[in-house]
Tab-separated table of C-alpha atoms and ligand atoms in Angstrom:
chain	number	residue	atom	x	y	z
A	1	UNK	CA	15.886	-1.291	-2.566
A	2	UNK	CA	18.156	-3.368	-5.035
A	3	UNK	CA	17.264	-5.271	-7.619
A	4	UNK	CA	18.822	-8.274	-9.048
A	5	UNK	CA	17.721	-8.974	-13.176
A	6	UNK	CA	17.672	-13.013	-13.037
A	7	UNK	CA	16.541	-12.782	-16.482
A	8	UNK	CA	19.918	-13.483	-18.291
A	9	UNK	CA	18.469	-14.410	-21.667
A	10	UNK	CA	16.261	-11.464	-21.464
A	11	UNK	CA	17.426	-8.831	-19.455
A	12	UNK	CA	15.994	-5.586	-19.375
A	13	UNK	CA	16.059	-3.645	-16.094
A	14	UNK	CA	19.133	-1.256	-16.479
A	15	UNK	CA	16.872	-0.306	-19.847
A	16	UNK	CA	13.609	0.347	-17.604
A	17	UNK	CA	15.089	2.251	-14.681
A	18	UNK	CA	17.565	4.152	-16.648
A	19	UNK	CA	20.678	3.172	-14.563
A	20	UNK	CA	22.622	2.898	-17.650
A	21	UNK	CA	26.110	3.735	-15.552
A	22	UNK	CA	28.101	0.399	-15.605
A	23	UNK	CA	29.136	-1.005	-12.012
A	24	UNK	CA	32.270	-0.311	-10.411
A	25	UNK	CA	34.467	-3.119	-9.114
A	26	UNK	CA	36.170	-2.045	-5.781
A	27	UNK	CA	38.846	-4.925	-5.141
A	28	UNK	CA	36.337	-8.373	-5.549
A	29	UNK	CA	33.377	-6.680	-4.784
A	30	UNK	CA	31.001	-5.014	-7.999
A	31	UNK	CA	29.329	-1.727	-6.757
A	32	UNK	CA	26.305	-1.613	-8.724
A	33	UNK	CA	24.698	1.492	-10.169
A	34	UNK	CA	21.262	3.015	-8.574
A	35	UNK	CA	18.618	5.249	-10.282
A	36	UNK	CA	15.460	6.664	-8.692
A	37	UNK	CA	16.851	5.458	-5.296
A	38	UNK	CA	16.772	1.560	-7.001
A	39	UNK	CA	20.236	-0.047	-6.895
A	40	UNK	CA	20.451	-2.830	-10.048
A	41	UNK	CA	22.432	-5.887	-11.120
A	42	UNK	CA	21.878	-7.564	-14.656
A	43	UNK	CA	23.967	-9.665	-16.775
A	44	UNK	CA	22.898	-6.527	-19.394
A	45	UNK	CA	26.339	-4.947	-17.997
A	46	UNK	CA	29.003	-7.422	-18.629
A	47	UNK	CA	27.621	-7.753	-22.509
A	48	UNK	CA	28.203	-5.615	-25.773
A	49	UNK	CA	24.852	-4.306	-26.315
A	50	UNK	CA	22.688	-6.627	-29.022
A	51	UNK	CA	25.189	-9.792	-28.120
A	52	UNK	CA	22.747	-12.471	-26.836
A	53	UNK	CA	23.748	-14.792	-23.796
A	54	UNK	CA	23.791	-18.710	-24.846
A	55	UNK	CA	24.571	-20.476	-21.821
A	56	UNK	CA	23.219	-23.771	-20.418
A	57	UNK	CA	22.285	-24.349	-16.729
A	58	UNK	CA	25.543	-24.117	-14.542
A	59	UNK	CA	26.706	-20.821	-16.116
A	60	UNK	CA	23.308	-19.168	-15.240
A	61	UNK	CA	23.535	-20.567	-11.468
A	62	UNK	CA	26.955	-19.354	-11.503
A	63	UNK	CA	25.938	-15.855	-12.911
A	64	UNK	CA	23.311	-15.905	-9.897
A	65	UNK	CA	25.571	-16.322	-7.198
A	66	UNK	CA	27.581	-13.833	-8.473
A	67	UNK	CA	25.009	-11.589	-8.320
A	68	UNK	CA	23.921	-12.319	-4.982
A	69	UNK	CA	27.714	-12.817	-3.008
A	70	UNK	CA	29.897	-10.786	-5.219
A	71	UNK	CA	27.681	-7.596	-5.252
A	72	UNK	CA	27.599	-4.889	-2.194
A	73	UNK	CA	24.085	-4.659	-2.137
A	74	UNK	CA	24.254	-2.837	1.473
A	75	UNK	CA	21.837	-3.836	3.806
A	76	UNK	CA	18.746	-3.135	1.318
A	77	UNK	CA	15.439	-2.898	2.709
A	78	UNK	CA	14.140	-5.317	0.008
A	79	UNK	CA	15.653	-7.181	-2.884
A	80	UNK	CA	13.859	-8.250	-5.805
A	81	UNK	CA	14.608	-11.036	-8.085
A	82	UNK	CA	12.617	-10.143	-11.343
A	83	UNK	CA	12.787	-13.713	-12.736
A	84	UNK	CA	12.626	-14.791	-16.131
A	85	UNK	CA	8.858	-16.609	-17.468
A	86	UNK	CA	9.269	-20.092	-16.890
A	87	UNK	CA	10.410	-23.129	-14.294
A	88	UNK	CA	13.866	-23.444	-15.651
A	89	UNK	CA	17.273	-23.288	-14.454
A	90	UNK	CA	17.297	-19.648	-12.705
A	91	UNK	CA	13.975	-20.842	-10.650
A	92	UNK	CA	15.659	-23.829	-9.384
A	93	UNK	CA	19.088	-22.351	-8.881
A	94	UNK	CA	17.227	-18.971	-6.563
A	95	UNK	CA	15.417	-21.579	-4.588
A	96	UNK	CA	18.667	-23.052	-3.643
A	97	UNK	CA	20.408	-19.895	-3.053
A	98	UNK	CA	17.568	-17.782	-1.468
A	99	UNK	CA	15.782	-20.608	0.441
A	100	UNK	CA	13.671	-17.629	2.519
A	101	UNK	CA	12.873	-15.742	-0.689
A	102	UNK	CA	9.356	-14.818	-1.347
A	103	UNK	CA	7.390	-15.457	-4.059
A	104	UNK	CA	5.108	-12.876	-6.125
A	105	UNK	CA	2.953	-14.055	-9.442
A	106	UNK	CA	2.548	-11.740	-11.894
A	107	UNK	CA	-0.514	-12.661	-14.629
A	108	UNK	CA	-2.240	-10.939	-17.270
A	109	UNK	CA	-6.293	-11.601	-17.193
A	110	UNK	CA	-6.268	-14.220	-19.450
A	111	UNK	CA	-7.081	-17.593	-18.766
A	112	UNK	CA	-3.886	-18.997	-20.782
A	113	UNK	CA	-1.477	-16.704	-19.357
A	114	UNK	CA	-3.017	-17.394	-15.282
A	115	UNK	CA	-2.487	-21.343	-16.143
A	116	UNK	CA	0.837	-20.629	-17.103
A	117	UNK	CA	1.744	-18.414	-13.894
A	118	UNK	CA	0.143	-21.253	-12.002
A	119	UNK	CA	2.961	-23.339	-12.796
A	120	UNK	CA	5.338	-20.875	-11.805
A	121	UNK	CA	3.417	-20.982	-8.427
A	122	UNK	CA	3.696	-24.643	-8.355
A	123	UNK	CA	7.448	-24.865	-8.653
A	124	UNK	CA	7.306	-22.341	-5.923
A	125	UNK	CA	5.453	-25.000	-3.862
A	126	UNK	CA	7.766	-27.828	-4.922
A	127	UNK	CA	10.854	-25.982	-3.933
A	128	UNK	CA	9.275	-24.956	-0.258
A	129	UNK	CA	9.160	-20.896	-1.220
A	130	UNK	CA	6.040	-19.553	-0.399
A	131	UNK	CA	3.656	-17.577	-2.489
A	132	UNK	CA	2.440	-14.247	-1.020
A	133	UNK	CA	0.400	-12.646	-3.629
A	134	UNK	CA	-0.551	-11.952	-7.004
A	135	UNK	CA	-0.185	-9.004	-9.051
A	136	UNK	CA	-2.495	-8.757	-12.467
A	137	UNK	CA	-0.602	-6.510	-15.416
A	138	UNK	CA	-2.625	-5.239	-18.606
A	139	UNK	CA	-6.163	-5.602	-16.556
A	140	UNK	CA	-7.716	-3.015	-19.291
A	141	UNK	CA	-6.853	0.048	-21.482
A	142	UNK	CA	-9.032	3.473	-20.879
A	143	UNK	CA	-10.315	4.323	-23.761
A	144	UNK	CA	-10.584	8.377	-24.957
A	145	UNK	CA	-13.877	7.573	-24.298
A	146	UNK	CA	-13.241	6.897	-20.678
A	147	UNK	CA	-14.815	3.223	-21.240
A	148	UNK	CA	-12.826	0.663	-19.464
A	149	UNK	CA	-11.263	-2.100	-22.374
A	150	UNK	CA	-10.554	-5.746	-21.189
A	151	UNK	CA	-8.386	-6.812	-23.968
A	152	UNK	CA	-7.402	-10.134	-22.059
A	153	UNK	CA	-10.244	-10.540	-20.450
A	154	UNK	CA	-10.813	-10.685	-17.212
A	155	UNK	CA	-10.580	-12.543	-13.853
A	156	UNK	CA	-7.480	-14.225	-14.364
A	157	UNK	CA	-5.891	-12.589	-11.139
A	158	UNK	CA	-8.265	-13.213	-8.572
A	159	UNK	CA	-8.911	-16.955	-9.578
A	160	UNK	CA	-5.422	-17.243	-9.278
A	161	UNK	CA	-5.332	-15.618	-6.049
A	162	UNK	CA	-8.056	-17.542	-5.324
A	163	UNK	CA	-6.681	-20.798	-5.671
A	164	UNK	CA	-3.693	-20.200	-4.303
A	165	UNK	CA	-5.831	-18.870	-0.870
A	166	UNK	CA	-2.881	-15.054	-1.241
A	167	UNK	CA	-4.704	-12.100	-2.388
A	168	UNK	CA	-4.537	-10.453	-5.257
A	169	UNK	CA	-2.080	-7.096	-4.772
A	170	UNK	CA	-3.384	-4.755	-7.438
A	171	UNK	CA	-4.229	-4.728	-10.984
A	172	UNK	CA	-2.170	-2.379	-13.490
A	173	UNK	CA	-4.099	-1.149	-16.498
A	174	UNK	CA	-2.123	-1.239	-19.532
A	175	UNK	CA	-1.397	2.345	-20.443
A	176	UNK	CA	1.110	3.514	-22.940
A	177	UNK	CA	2.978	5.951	-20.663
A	178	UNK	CA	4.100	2.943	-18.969
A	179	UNK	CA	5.791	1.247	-21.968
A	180	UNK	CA	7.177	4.614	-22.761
A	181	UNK	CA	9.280	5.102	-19.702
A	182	UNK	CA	10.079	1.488	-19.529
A	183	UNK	CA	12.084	2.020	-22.998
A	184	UNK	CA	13.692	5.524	-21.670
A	185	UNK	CA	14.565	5.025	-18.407
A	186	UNK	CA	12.130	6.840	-16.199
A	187	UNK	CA	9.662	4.371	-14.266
A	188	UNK	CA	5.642	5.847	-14.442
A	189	UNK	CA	6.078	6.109	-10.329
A	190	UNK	CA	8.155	8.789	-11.268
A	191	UNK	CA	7.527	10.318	-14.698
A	192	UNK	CA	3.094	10.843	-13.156
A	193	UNK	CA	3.215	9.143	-9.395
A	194	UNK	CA	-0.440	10.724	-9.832
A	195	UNK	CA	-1.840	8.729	-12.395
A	196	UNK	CA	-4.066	5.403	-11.698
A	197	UNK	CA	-1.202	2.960	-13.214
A	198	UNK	CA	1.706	4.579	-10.737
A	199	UNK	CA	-0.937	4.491	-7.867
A	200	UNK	CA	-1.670	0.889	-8.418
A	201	UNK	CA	1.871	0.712	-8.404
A	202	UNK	CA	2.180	2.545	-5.048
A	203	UNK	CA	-0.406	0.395	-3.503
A	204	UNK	CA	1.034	-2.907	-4.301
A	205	UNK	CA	4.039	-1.570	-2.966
A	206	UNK	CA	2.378	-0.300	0.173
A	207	UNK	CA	0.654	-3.484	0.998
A	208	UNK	CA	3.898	-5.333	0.622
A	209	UNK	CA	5.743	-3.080	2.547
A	210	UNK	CA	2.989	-3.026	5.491
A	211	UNK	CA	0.965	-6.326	5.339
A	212	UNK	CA	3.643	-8.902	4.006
A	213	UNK	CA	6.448	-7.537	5.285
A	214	UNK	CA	9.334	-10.062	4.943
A	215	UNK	CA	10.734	-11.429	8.299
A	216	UNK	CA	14.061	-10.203	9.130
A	217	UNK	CA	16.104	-13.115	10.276
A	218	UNK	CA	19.577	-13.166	9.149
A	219	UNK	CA	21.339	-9.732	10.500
A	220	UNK	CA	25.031	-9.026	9.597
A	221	UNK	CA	25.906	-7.025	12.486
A	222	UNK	CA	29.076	-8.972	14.527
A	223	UNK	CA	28.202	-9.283	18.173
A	224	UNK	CA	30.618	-8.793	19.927
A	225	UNK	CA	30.571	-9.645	23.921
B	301	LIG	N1	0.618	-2.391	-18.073
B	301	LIG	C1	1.384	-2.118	-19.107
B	301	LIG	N2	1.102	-1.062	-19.926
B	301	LIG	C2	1.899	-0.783	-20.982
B	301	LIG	N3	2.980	-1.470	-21.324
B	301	LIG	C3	3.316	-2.512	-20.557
B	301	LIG	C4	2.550	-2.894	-19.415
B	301	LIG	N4	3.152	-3.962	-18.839
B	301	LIG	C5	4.223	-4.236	-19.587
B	301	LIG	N5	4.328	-3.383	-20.619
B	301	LIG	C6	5.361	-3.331	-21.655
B	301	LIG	O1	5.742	-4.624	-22.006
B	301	LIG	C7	7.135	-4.818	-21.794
B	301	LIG	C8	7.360	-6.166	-21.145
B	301	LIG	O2	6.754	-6.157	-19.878
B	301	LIG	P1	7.398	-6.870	-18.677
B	301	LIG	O3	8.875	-6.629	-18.691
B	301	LIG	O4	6.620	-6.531	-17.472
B	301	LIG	O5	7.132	-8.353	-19.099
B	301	LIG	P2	7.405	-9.644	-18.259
B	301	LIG	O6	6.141	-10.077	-17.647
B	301	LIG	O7	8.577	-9.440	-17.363
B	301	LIG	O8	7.742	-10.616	-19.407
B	301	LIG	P3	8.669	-11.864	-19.276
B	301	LIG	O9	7.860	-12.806	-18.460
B	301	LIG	O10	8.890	-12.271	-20.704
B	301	LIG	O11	9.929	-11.414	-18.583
B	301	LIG	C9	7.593	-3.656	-20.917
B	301	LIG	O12	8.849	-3.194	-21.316
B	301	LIG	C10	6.582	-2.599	-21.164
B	301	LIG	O13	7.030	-1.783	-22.215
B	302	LIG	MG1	10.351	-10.181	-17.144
């Protein structure tokens, strides 16, 4: 599984899974680093930590590619593209460099936040890259009390799904454990794979794995005759 962090301006995946080991460059080719069996690229290893990136449009597609042809990625079962919010640059540049990608929405509950990942499914429409399903973060907070909270609200998810005629992949409560390992390093699939929030996790996972399943069509192996 590799990951590529298209979120230059706001990069934060080395952080969350912990692979804090910079990549090694082997001739023209960047080996990246790997944690928890997760191999990542970001733009968060080429800076001095706190410098922010201020680039306009063509340096970001040109970061992109780099990430994508310059990287040994392997032959990875999956690669994700966590994107950055927004239709900007980075959307339109993957489109044109991953013209089979696939496209997951991520919304909170809330009816302002599922209008704006609407949008990013509409790009996704415009550009030809289809949506395959939703995934709703921060659905509620479990009280001590064992009451379920819906801070945002609720329904934002499956409307979305709804309209969009994909299902809706899970729901992730918002639990503190989460944010905790996301700031040192160890993913809640790992730190309590029994809890509900890593479950969810595992389930959204599953179903992508089993029911969406990407088609393999491009295969790198020569044939020779
Ligand atoms: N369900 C949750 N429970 C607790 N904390 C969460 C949850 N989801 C996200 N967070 C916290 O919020 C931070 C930001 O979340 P995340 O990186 O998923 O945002 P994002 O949707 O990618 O935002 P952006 O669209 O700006 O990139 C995470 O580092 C994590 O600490
Ligand atoms: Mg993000």
């Amino acid at each position: 599984m590799g990951i590529v962090d298209a979120d230059i301006y706001g990069y934060s995946v080395p952080r969350m899974l912990g692979a804090d080991r910079d990549p090694v460059v082997i001739d023209d080719m960047l080996i990246p680093p790997s944690n928890h069996g997760v191999t990542c690229i970001s733009i968060g290893y080429f800076v001095p930590e706190g410098q922010a990136i201020i680039w306009r449009g063509p340096m970001l597609h040109k970061a992109l590619e780099q990430f994508l042809a310059d990287v040994f990625w392997d032959e990875p079962d999956f690669l994700l593209i966590d994107m950055p919010p927004g239709t900007g640059d980075i959307a339109l540049s993957l489109s044109q460099y991953l013209p089979r990608a696939e496209v997951y929405v991520v919304t909170t509950p809330q009816p302002a936040a599922q209008k704006v990942a609407a949008l990013s499914a509409a790009m996704a429409a415009k550009v030809n890259l289809p949506v395959k399903g939703i995934i709703e973060n921060m659905s509620w907070f479990v009280g001590d009390d064992g009451k379920h909270y819906e801070i945002f609200g609720s329904g934002g998810g499956q409307e979305l799904a709804d309209s969009l005629g994909v299902p809706l992949l899970g729901q992730l409560p918002l639990v503190p454990e989460l944010r905790e390992g996301g700031d040192n390093g160890t993913p809640i699939t790992v730190a309590d794979p029994e809890s509900e929030c890593a479950k969810a996790f595992q389930e959204i996972a599953r179903r992508i794995a089993a029911e969406l399943k990407p088609k393999k069509i491009f295969s790198s192996a020569l044939k020779v005759s």
